[in-house]
Amino acid sequence: MRYFETVKQDGFARLLKKSRDKTILSPGLINVTGEEFTQADKYTSFHPYPCDTSFFLSREQLMPLTFSNQLEIQYSTSSDTHDGILFIPFNPLVPVHSNYKVELKDAYIQYLNDIESLNEKRIGLSFPILLADDTALLHKVRDLNPSIIALNEVDRLILRSQRLLIGKLVTLIQELRAPDIAFYAPGNIRPEFFPVLVYLGIDFFDTSSAIIAAGKDIWFTNSGYSKQQVSCLCYACLNNRPLKEHNLLILHQKIVSIRDNLSNDSFRDFVEKEAYNSPSTMTLLKNIDQEESQIILQYIALSKSKRMDCIGQESLHRPEIKIFQEKVNKRYQPYPPTELVVILPCSSKKPYYLSKSHREFIRAIQAGARNYKSSVEELILTSPLGLVPRSLDMTFPAAHYDIPVTGKWSEEEVKLVEDQLYTAIIKYNPRIPIIVHVPHEYYEIIDRVEEKLISEYMLIRTSVKHPTAPESLKTLSGAIESYFGEMVSEPEPTPHRFFDWKRISAVADYQWGLGVGQKLLNEATFIKGKFPRVLNLFQNKKHLANFHPFEGKLTLSLDGAEIIKNEVKDYFVYFDGDKLKGSSLFCVGITKASDKIRPNDEIFVINENGELIATGEAILPGKEMVKAQNGAAVRLRNRAK
C-alpha cells in the first residue's frame, strides 16, 4: 500500500495526507539540514535529504523517511523496521556530453533494477525529468509502486527552460503520478516559485534554498529575495538567530499560505497574485496557460462557492473561465417559448439579479412584456466570462467573480465577448428580435457581431444615455411592449414557478449535458421552497433533487438520478461490488470512471450489475480515480439501502 491519500484536488494541485491518518503532509517541506527546527512544525513535515545534489549515495546507503515532525537519518535497512518510506536517491556521476541522455538512461535502468531487488513495500525513488518521454521507463517505474518520486533537475529547468519543464511535468502527471503518489522537487528552488510549481503538480520541496541563500547573505522575503538586510519581525530576526532560520521561516510561511488557499478554493487567485512578484514566475504561469491549459481543464474543480478574484489579463486564461465558456457554448440552448432576446451589461454585484441595475432592468422588461414575461431571454455581457445567460447567473464562476473595473476593455477582452455573443445569438431563430440595452462603450462589440450575422437578424439598440437612466429604461420597456403588442396569439401556458423551472432546467443541462433539464422537469414536477433557501424538486411525491442557490448547482436523490441517467453520457463511476456502505467510495473499489468527471462534480455510481446504487460528489478527477490504491474518490450523498 502506498503512503499517501489525496484529500482535495484542484487542477494539478492537491492536499495529501498520510494514508489512514488525518495529518495533512503536502504541500510540504523536506528538511535537508539534519537539525530539528521547531517553528511552524504543525504546518509541515520534515524529511532529511542530502543538500548537495552532487553528493553520491550508493544503494547500500538507504534513507528511510518517516513523515512526522521529528526524524532521524538512517543509512541502513539491515533489520530496522519503519513506518515511513524507504527513499533511495539517484545521483549518478554521469559527465555531461553528447551521449549524456543515453548514459543517464543506462544508469537509471540499473538503479531501478537495484530497487526492485530490495523487495520493499513502501519506497521513494528519483526520476530524471529529462527521461519523461520514455514510455517503457515510465511503465517500469510505475511497476515498482513508489509512494514518492523525486524529480531531478526541476531546479535547473525552472530557470533555463520553462517550456521544457512544463511539458515534462505534464507528461509525468498524466502517465506516472497517481492520487497516492507524491512528486518532490529537490534542490535550490526559491520560495517565490512554490505556488506556481504546486499549481503545476509538485507536492514537496526541500529547505536547501534557504541554506544556500543564507550562505550567500541573501534574505528571503514574502515577495522574493533581497541581497541587503530587510526589516523583519519574524521569530528568528527578533531573537538574533542566524539568517538561515529567517529564510526557513519564509519557506514555511509560503507553504502555509499555499495550503490555506488550496483548502479555501482560492488557489488560482493566490497563484496569480504571487506570480506578479517576479518576471520568472509570471513567465512560468503564462507558459502553463498557453501550453497546457487544455490538459489542466480536465482536472480543475468547477463547482465552488468562493469568490474568484480576476486581477489581470492572466485571468482571461483561467481554466475555470475556459470551462464555463465551453459549457455555455455547448450546453446552453434557448428555452421555449423564447420570442425576444435582451442583451444587458454586467454589474459589480453578484449574482447579477441582486444588483440595483439589474433589478431595474428586470422591472422594465417585465413591465413591457406583461403576459409574455416567460418569452423573454436575457443575455449578460461581461469580462472575463464573455457571456452569461440569466438562467445561469447563479452558477460558478458567474455568481462569484470580481474584476477591477476601468470602463475600458482590452482588445483581447473585446474579442472574447464578441465570440461568445455571436455563438449565443446564432442559436436563436433569425426572426426573433434582439434588443441591445448596453452602454455605448459596448457598441464596438455589437458592431463586430452584426457584421458576422446574416441580414435576417434584427438588433435594436435602446440605451439613450446610460442603460439605467430613466429615458433608457423607458425606451427598453417601450420596445418590448411594442413588439409583444403586435403578437396575434396568446402566450403559451407555462409551468408552475416558470422562472425557477427555467433556471433549474438550464443548470441541469449545464451540469450533465443537453436534454437533462427537460428530462428532470415535466408537467408533474413541483418546486418547493423560496430563494435564497434551497429549492426542492418533487414529482409524484418523490423527492428528485435540491437546487442550492449559493453554489448554483443541483444535487440528486436516487429517484432523480434514475430519471436522468439514460440522458447523461458521462459522470458515471463503476463499482466492483453490489452495494455500498458508509459515506465514501474508495479508489480501490472503482473499476472505471468517466474521463470528464472533475472534482466537485455530481456523479452517478453504478454497480457490477449495471444498477444505479448511489449519487455523490467527486473528490478526484475521473482520470485519477482508477490510478490510486487507497483513499476516497467520491463523497456519497444518497445510496441504495
XYZ file of C-alpha atoms in Angstrom:
641
model
C 0.000 0.000 0.000
C 1.253 3.473 -0.877
C 1.831 6.080 1.795
C -0.450 8.949 0.735
C -4.086 9.804 0.071
C -5.438 12.850 -1.749
C -7.734 14.881 0.478
C -8.535 17.594 -2.055
C -7.549 18.326 -5.637
C -7.956 21.376 -7.864
C -6.221 21.103 -11.197
C -2.816 19.507 -10.678
C -2.533 20.922 -7.142
C -3.680 18.828 -4.202
C -3.594 18.286 -0.460
C -2.097 14.938 0.566
C -2.349 13.176 3.910
C -0.851 10.029 5.311
C -2.998 7.019 4.462
C -5.469 6.209 7.266
C -4.398 9.324 9.145
C -5.760 12.865 9.325
C -2.418 14.697 9.224
C -2.002 16.861 6.123
C 1.522 16.427 4.775
C 1.520 18.126 1.397
C 2.260 20.644 0.062
C 5.190 20.337 2.436
C 8.895 20.785 3.033
C 11.636 18.181 3.296
C 14.335 19.177 5.771
C 17.881 18.854 4.460
C 19.692 20.333 7.474
C 19.556 17.257 9.669
C 18.672 19.611 12.538
C 15.447 19.940 14.472
C 13.590 23.125 13.595
C 10.762 23.863 15.978
C 8.954 26.800 14.369
C 5.695 26.141 12.462
C 6.024 22.359 12.948
C 2.246 21.845 12.783
C 2.185 23.130 9.195
C 4.674 20.799 7.588
C 6.731 17.658 7.964
C 10.487 17.343 7.788
C 12.264 14.768 5.673
C 16.071 14.583 5.523
C 17.616 14.671 2.048
C 21.212 15.462 1.022
C 21.526 19.195 0.341
C 24.470 18.839 -2.019
C 22.974 17.259 -5.147
C 26.423 16.186 -6.344
C 26.874 14.045 -3.223
C 26.578 10.414 -4.321
C 24.852 7.809 -2.158
C 25.457 4.186 -3.049
C 22.499 1.839 -2.957
C 23.740 0.443 0.372
C 23.192 3.884 1.922
C 19.420 3.838 2.078
C 17.278 6.513 3.600
C 14.006 5.599 5.361
C 11.701 8.636 5.580
C 9.015 8.753 8.244
C 6.560 11.577 7.566
C 6.375 13.059 11.036
C 7.696 16.193 12.691
C 10.846 14.673 14.234
C 13.107 12.369 12.248
C 16.458 10.664 12.407
C 18.505 9.830 9.341
C 19.199 6.108 8.991
C 21.584 4.770 6.356
C 20.965 1.065 6.792
C 17.956 -1.195 6.439
C 19.524 -4.392 7.774
C 16.977 -5.228 10.461
C 15.325 -1.870 11.008
C 11.559 -1.520 10.752
C 10.000 1.779 9.792
C 6.511 3.130 9.231
C 7.626 5.545 6.586
C 9.067 5.390 3.092
C 12.394 3.858 2.196
C 13.841 6.566 -0.057
C 16.667 5.672 -2.438
C 18.268 8.720 -4.119
C 19.587 8.645 -7.679
C 22.586 10.941 -8.191
C 24.658 9.350 -10.970
C 28.106 10.686 -11.736
C 27.437 10.911 -15.484
C 29.504 13.591 -17.281
C 27.575 15.998 -19.495
C 28.476 15.304 -23.140
C 26.826 14.270 -26.400
C 25.798 10.825 -25.048
C 24.594 12.173 -21.706
C 20.962 11.124 -22.127
C 21.917 7.599 -23.251
C 24.314 7.029 -20.352
C 21.802 8.600 -17.946
C 19.159 6.121 -19.091
C 21.534 3.150 -18.741
C 22.472 4.225 -15.214
C 18.833 4.764 -14.330
C 17.743 1.311 -15.546
C 20.426 -0.250 -13.317
C 19.161 1.922 -10.447
C 15.585 0.647 -10.949
C 16.805 -2.952 -11.093
C 18.611 -2.460 -7.788
C 15.465 -1.051 -6.181
C 13.394 -3.957 -7.478
C 15.782 -6.441 -5.846
C 15.162 -4.863 -2.415
C 11.506 -6.015 -2.411
C 10.447 -3.123 -0.149
C 6.738 -2.357 0.357
C 6.920 1.444 0.553
C 9.635 3.100 -1.456
C 10.583 6.525 -2.668
C 12.754 6.940 -5.723
C 14.181 9.564 -8.043
C 13.310 10.159 -11.678
C 15.390 12.184 -14.165
C 12.806 14.533 -15.647
C 14.648 14.567 -18.994
C 13.566 10.915 -19.499
C 9.849 11.706 -19.110
C 9.075 10.819 -22.744
C 10.370 7.263 -22.409
C 7.135 5.251 -22.083
C 8.838 1.940 -21.294
C 10.807 3.583 -18.495
C 7.644 5.125 -17.033
C 5.978 1.699 -17.001
C 8.960 0.221 -15.179
C 8.824 2.987 -12.545
C 5.065 2.518 -12.114
C 5.521 -1.239 -11.629
C 7.810 -0.539 -8.658
C 4.797 1.096 -6.952
C 6.572 4.124 -5.407
C 4.921 6.399 -2.844
C 7.057 9.461 -3.614
C 9.118 10.391 -6.669
C 11.885 12.999 -6.559
C 12.063 14.763 -9.928
C 15.704 15.573 -10.649
C 16.607 18.813 -12.486
C 13.412 20.791 -11.793
C 15.604 23.370 -10.025
C 17.754 23.771 -13.152
C 14.995 23.798 -15.781
C 12.836 26.324 -13.943
C 15.440 28.993 -14.650
C 16.737 27.811 -18.030
C 13.957 26.076 -19.968
C 10.490 26.591 -18.518
C 8.551 25.265 -21.513
C 10.565 22.054 -21.474
C 9.924 21.731 -17.728
C 6.167 22.258 -18.152
C 5.900 19.702 -20.950
C 7.847 17.066 -18.993
C 5.869 17.625 -15.781
C 2.505 17.388 -17.541
C 3.604 14.140 -19.200
C 4.619 12.701 -15.829
C 1.334 13.767 -14.213
C -0.651 12.030 -16.925
C 1.482 8.903 -17.186
C 3.090 8.383 -13.775
C 1.519 10.339 -10.927
C -1.482 8.967 -9.024
C -3.595 10.355 -6.148
C -1.439 8.397 -3.683
C 1.953 9.126 -5.296
C 3.708 12.379 -4.341
C 6.011 14.450 -6.556
C 9.037 16.044 -4.895
C 11.230 18.723 -6.495
C 14.594 18.656 -4.676
C 17.238 21.320 -4.903
C 17.700 25.060 -4.821
C 14.193 26.328 -5.649
C 13.380 29.750 -4.233
C 10.054 30.150 -2.386
C 8.537 32.561 -4.942
C 8.345 29.560 -7.311
C 6.496 27.346 -4.806
C 2.901 28.449 -5.618
C 3.177 28.094 -9.399
C 5.049 24.776 -9.086
C 2.346 23.396 -6.780
C -0.139 24.579 -9.423
C 1.935 22.522 -11.880
C 1.715 19.401 -9.699
C 4.664 19.448 -7.272
C 3.810 18.257 -3.741
C 7.091 18.632 -1.825
C 10.091 20.953 -1.830
C 13.121 20.978 0.451
C 14.928 23.533 2.573
C 18.172 23.626 0.606
C 17.340 27.014 -0.973
C 17.193 28.628 2.484
C 20.587 27.232 3.409
C 22.244 28.133 0.109
C 20.779 31.675 0.183
C 21.949 32.219 3.777
C 25.460 31.183 2.742
C 25.388 33.992 0.148
C 23.884 36.582 2.577
C 20.599 36.577 0.639
C 17.412 37.346 2.576
C 14.191 35.652 1.546
C 11.093 37.868 1.691
C 7.378 37.255 1.209
C 7.637 38.529 -2.367
C 11.085 37.271 -3.414
C 14.563 37.894 -2.061
C 16.980 40.705 -1.227
C 20.765 40.940 -1.177
C 20.511 43.532 1.578
C 19.243 43.034 5.120
C 15.496 43.550 5.401
C 13.398 44.823 8.297
C 11.645 41.779 9.702
C 9.650 40.852 12.818
C 9.886 37.073 12.468
C 10.923 34.879 15.392
C 14.459 34.423 14.040
C 15.139 38.132 13.476
C 13.669 39.251 16.808
C 15.919 36.782 18.610
C 19.048 37.468 16.526
C 19.087 33.952 15.156
C 21.176 33.006 12.074
C 19.953 34.145 8.660
C 19.294 30.512 7.756
C 16.445 30.368 10.291
C 14.853 33.530 8.897
C 14.927 32.007 5.411
C 13.490 28.735 6.696
C 10.584 30.602 8.273
C 9.836 32.273 4.938
C 9.712 28.820 3.303
C 7.302 27.614 5.974
C 5.146 30.702 5.638
C 4.865 30.146 1.881
C 3.810 26.530 2.405
C 1.202 27.608 4.971
C -0.263 30.148 2.518
C -0.395 27.554 -0.252
C -2.243 25.094 1.978
C -4.701 27.713 3.203
C -5.598 28.803 -0.322
C -5.924 25.232 -1.559
C -8.250 24.461 1.350
C -10.330 27.607 0.714
C -10.841 27.135 -3.064
C -8.816 30.258 -3.850
C -5.556 28.734 -5.031
C -5.562 30.080 -8.598
C -6.240 33.586 -7.216
C -3.225 33.152 -4.935
C -1.016 31.842 -7.759
C -1.826 34.844 -9.980
C -1.096 37.337 -7.199
C 2.176 35.590 -6.294
C 3.218 35.374 -9.950
C 3.404 39.187 -10.077
C 6.363 39.040 -7.667
C 8.895 38.341 -10.420
C 9.124 38.146 -14.213
C 10.246 34.497 -13.985
C 7.185 33.344 -12.029
C 4.799 35.269 -14.302
C 6.506 33.822 -17.373
C 6.069 30.332 -15.916
C 2.342 30.894 -15.288
C 1.800 32.349 -18.770
C 3.603 29.399 -20.328
C 1.402 26.977 -18.389
C -1.762 28.744 -19.559
C -0.585 28.874 -23.164
C 0.958 25.405 -23.448
C -1.042 23.078 -21.211
C -4.340 24.749 -20.253
C -6.417 22.189 -22.202
C -4.978 19.364 -20.097
C -5.397 21.205 -16.792
C -9.081 21.744 -17.706
C -9.646 18.012 -17.226
C -8.534 18.201 -13.576
C -9.912 21.563 -12.412
C -12.708 21.846 -9.839
C -15.520 23.957 -11.303
C -18.223 23.873 -8.647
C -17.183 26.245 -5.857
C -18.769 28.893 -3.666
C -15.655 31.044 -3.085
C -15.220 34.457 -4.699
C -12.902 34.363 -7.706
C -10.650 37.423 -7.996
C -9.707 38.197 -11.603
C -6.990 40.799 -11.205
C -5.247 40.931 -14.579
C -5.058 39.751 -18.176
C -3.858 36.352 -16.932
C -7.349 35.766 -15.529
C -8.731 35.587 -19.074
C -6.898 32.259 -19.392
C -8.040 30.732 -16.102
C -9.182 27.122 -16.540
C -12.453 27.791 -14.677
C -13.329 30.543 -17.150
C -12.495 28.419 -20.173
C -14.657 25.571 -18.845
C -17.572 27.953 -18.238
C -17.301 29.379 -21.758
C -17.122 25.907 -23.277
C -20.154 24.700 -21.315
C -22.221 27.767 -22.228
C -21.337 27.315 -25.897
C -22.178 23.611 -25.963
C -24.847 23.128 -23.297
C -26.877 26.323 -23.232
C -29.904 26.387 -25.521
C -32.784 28.929 -25.819
C -35.605 27.784 -23.585
C -39.018 27.603 -25.289
C -41.103 29.663 -25.782
C -38.452 32.391 -26.408
C -39.799 35.212 -28.600
C -37.433 38.043 -27.674
C -33.792 38.388 -26.563
C -32.453 41.237 -24.409
C -28.680 41.832 -24.145
C -27.618 43.540 -20.906
C -24.363 44.735 -19.288
C -22.932 43.049 -16.191
C -22.921 44.527 -12.681
C -20.343 44.712 -9.927
C -22.642 42.854 -7.523
C -23.035 39.101 -7.977
C -25.294 37.328 -8.687
C -26.476 39.977 -11.128
C -30.163 39.788 -10.191
C -29.312 41.156 -6.724
C -27.746 44.352 -8.106
C -29.670 47.615 -8.268
C -29.120 47.992 -12.020
C -30.397 44.525 -12.850
C -33.435 44.884 -10.613
C -34.283 47.962 -12.695
C -33.681 46.041 -15.935
C -35.918 43.190 -14.791
C -38.726 45.580 -13.785
C -38.507 47.372 -17.144
C -38.541 44.090 -19.082
C -41.484 42.681 -17.142
C -43.428 45.955 -17.464
C -43.023 45.823 -21.244
C -43.566 42.074 -21.649
C -46.598 41.779 -19.315
C -48.213 38.403 -20.086
C -45.232 37.409 -22.240
C -42.612 37.535 -19.448
C -41.730 33.889 -19.963
C -40.963 34.567 -23.642
C -38.026 36.916 -22.942
C -34.465 35.581 -22.759
C -31.730 37.707 -21.131
C -28.024 37.524 -22.028
C -25.442 39.420 -19.975
C -22.116 40.598 -21.449
C -19.110 40.563 -19.162
C -15.371 40.165 -18.968
C -13.685 37.745 -18.380
C -16.546 35.228 -18.834
C -17.782 36.675 -22.122
C -21.498 35.985 -21.830
C -23.773 34.767 -19.022
C -27.387 33.712 -19.688
C -29.726 34.924 -16.947
C -30.686 31.325 -16.163
C -27.028 30.514 -15.353
C -26.135 33.604 -13.332
C -26.111 31.633 -10.052
C -23.555 29.077 -11.202
C -19.819 29.164 -10.556
C -17.990 31.275 -11.648
C -20.766 33.601 -12.927
C -22.003 34.364 -9.403
C -18.579 34.513 -7.768
C -16.092 36.518 -9.832
C -14.788 40.019 -9.209
C -12.730 42.215 -11.540
C -11.126 45.677 -11.467
C -13.477 47.978 -13.400
C -11.949 50.750 -15.509
C -14.693 51.285 -18.095
C -12.389 50.165 -20.926
C -11.768 46.679 -22.265
C -8.603 45.417 -23.901
C -8.676 44.058 -27.450
C -8.404 40.529 -26.045
C -11.476 41.092 -23.860
C -13.446 42.610 -26.732
C -12.644 39.626 -28.959
C -13.602 37.181 -26.220
C -17.017 38.784 -25.604
C -17.609 39.145 -29.344
C -17.048 35.431 -29.951
C -19.243 34.354 -27.037
C -22.093 36.673 -28.052
C -22.003 35.571 -31.686
C -22.071 31.891 -30.668
C -25.121 32.532 -28.452
C -27.099 34.628 -30.962
C -26.893 32.129 -33.818
C -28.702 29.590 -31.621
C -31.860 31.725 -31.955
C -34.267 31.864 -34.854
C -33.340 34.896 -37.044
C -36.953 36.138 -36.856
C -36.573 36.765 -33.083
C -35.709 40.440 -32.357
C -32.635 41.124 -30.235
C -32.766 44.224 -28.034
C -29.333 45.581 -27.140
C -29.507 47.513 -23.871
C -25.854 48.209 -23.050
C -23.590 51.268 -22.559
C -22.310 52.894 -25.720
C -18.826 51.576 -24.886
C -20.119 48.107 -25.745
C -21.217 49.153 -29.240
C -17.870 48.201 -30.759
C -18.636 44.582 -29.788
C -22.203 44.815 -31.099
C -20.975 46.271 -34.406
C -18.499 43.435 -34.858
C -21.165 40.810 -34.147
C -23.621 42.478 -36.548
C -21.047 42.264 -39.324
C -20.814 38.484 -38.810
C -24.581 37.851 -38.646
C -26.764 37.233 -41.662
C -29.077 40.104 -42.588
C -32.203 38.398 -41.184
C -31.137 39.096 -37.586
C -32.528 42.360 -36.192
C -30.631 44.150 -33.397
C -32.432 47.065 -31.712
C -30.447 49.482 -29.517
C -32.373 51.060 -26.637
C -29.793 52.870 -24.472
C -30.362 56.620 -24.787
C -27.665 57.528 -22.277
C -26.594 55.077 -19.609
C -28.662 51.834 -19.528
C -30.060 52.652 -16.058
C -31.079 56.212 -16.994
C -34.884 56.698 -16.830
C -35.032 57.527 -20.554
C -33.163 54.328 -21.411
C -35.353 52.130 -19.205
C -38.469 53.702 -20.701
C -37.169 53.040 -24.212
C -36.421 49.411 -23.249
C -39.938 48.835 -21.884
C -41.460 50.600 -24.885
C -39.578 48.469 -27.409
C -40.633 45.254 -25.671
C -44.243 46.387 -25.300
C -44.358 47.425 -28.956
C -43.136 44.021 -30.112
C -45.481 41.941 -27.966
C -48.375 44.321 -28.703
C -48.241 43.133 -32.288
C -48.452 39.465 -31.266
C -51.680 37.864 -32.502
C -51.500 34.648 -30.490
C -51.801 34.429 -26.721
C -48.672 33.474 -24.749
C -48.176 29.763 -24.303
C -49.102 28.399 -20.847
C -46.070 27.972 -18.601
C -45.408 25.617 -15.678
C -45.794 26.500 -12.018
C -42.972 28.899 -10.978
C -41.708 29.114 -14.529
C -38.612 31.236 -13.841
C -37.354 28.792 -11.187
C -38.215 25.957 -13.575
C -36.275 27.614 -16.400
C -33.233 28.268 -14.210
C -33.127 24.729 -12.803
C -33.537 23.205 -16.265
C -30.627 25.299 -17.588
C -28.423 24.348 -14.613
C -29.199 20.646 -15.145
C -28.076 20.943 -18.788
C -25.007 22.898 -17.678
C -24.012 20.204 -15.155
C -24.732 16.999 -17.093
C -25.443 17.838 -20.749
C -28.152 18.994 -23.143
C -31.577 17.452 -22.655
C -31.125 16.554 -18.977
C -33.185 19.550 -17.793
C -36.229 18.589 -19.857
C -35.928 15.003 -18.641
C -35.767 16.047 -14.990
C -38.606 18.581 -15.136
C -42.004 17.831 -16.661
C -45.643 18.762 -16.060
C -45.706 16.620 -12.906
C -42.686 18.348 -11.303
C -43.379 20.560 -8.295
C -40.862 23.062 -6.862
C -40.951 23.707 -3.133
C -39.001 26.387 -1.268
C -38.096 30.016 -1.840
C -34.887 31.880 -2.573
C -32.383 32.244 -1.049
C -33.107 28.890 0.590
C -32.612 25.534 -1.071
C -35.289 24.645 -3.623
C -36.644 21.087 -3.551
C -37.940 19.284 -6.638
C -40.718 16.711 -6.258
C -42.533 14.521 -8.721
C -45.491 12.363 -7.680
C -44.459 12.862 -4.037
C -40.933 11.619 -4.778
C -38.011 13.890 -3.937
C -35.876 14.296 -7.088
C -33.267 16.944 -6.382
C -32.201 20.041 -4.472
C -31.112 23.310 -6.072
C -28.538 25.196 -3.978
C -28.686 28.921 -4.878
C -25.378 29.948 -3.287
C -23.481 27.254 -5.181
C -25.710 27.358 -8.271
C -25.788 23.566 -8.522
C -28.180 20.623 -8.328
C -27.754 17.581 -6.101
C -29.768 14.478 -6.905
C -31.665 11.870 -4.931
C -31.603 8.291 -6.218
C -35.089 8.810 -7.731
C -33.915 11.926 -9.572
C -30.734 10.228 -10.767
C -32.745 7.252 -12.024
C -34.888 9.568 -14.178
C -31.978 11.255 -15.949
C -29.249 8.582 -16.001
C -30.087 7.428 -19.533
C -29.861 11.031 -20.764
C -26.441 11.566 -19.157
C -23.488 10.450 -21.274
C -20.710 10.963 -18.731
C -20.314 11.383 -14.951
C -20.503 7.655 -14.153
C -18.301 5.792 -11.670
C -18.366 1.978 -11.784
C -18.099 -0.002 -8.535
C -16.908 -3.612 -8.488
C -19.396 -4.722 -5.847
C -23.138 -4.945 -5.352
C -23.918 -2.413 -2.575
C -22.083 0.384 -0.818
C -21.629 1.064 2.884
C -20.501 4.212 4.644
C -20.212 7.764 3.360
C -17.369 7.347 0.845
C -16.485 5.287 -2.204
C -12.802 4.393 -2.177
C -10.498 4.184 -5.186
C -9.736 0.520 -4.611
C -13.372 -0.384 -5.368
C -13.571 1.519 -8.670
C -13.147 -0.329 -11.952
C -13.887 2.571 -14.319
C -14.760 6.269 -14.210
C -15.751 8.818 -16.861
C -12.844 10.971 -18.027
C -14.990 14.116 -17.942
C -15.529 13.941 -14.170
C -13.856 16.835 -12.350
C -13.512 17.403 -8.585
C -16.832 18.524 -7.006
C -18.919 17.207 -9.928
C -22.172 15.433 -9.036
C -21.765 11.841 -10.204
C -23.657 8.527 -10.538
C -22.347 5.256 -9.061
C -23.147 2.052 -10.980
C -22.582 -1.431 -9.510
C -21.314 -4.597 -11.178
C -24.879 -5.456 -12.253
C -25.318 -2.140 -14.074
C -27.655 -0.752 -11.403
C -27.605 2.793 -10.041
C -26.702 2.423 -6.362
C -25.581 5.903 -5.278
C -25.101 9.573 -6.095
C -22.294 11.685 -4.762
C -19.679 14.392 -5.187
C -16.342 13.609 -6.838
C -13.220 14.207 -4.766
C -10.833 13.328 -7.605
C -10.919 13.761 -11.372
C -12.289 10.690 -13.142
C -8.887 10.130 -14.773
C -7.294 9.772 -11.330
C -9.849 7.525 -9.606
C -8.618 4.286 -11.164
C -4.913 5.072 -10.614
C -4.940 5.033 -6.808
C -4.617 2.064 -4.457
C -6.088 3.834 -1.442
C -8.046 6.935 -0.485
C -11.583 8.143 -1.131
C -12.730 9.071 -4.633
C -16.390 10.034 -4.034
C -18.316 11.554 -1.121
C -21.637 9.718 -1.202
C -24.864 11.733 -0.861
C -27.508 9.065 -1.325
C -27.099 5.304 -1.640
C -29.377 2.317 -2.056
C -30.213 0.514 1.168
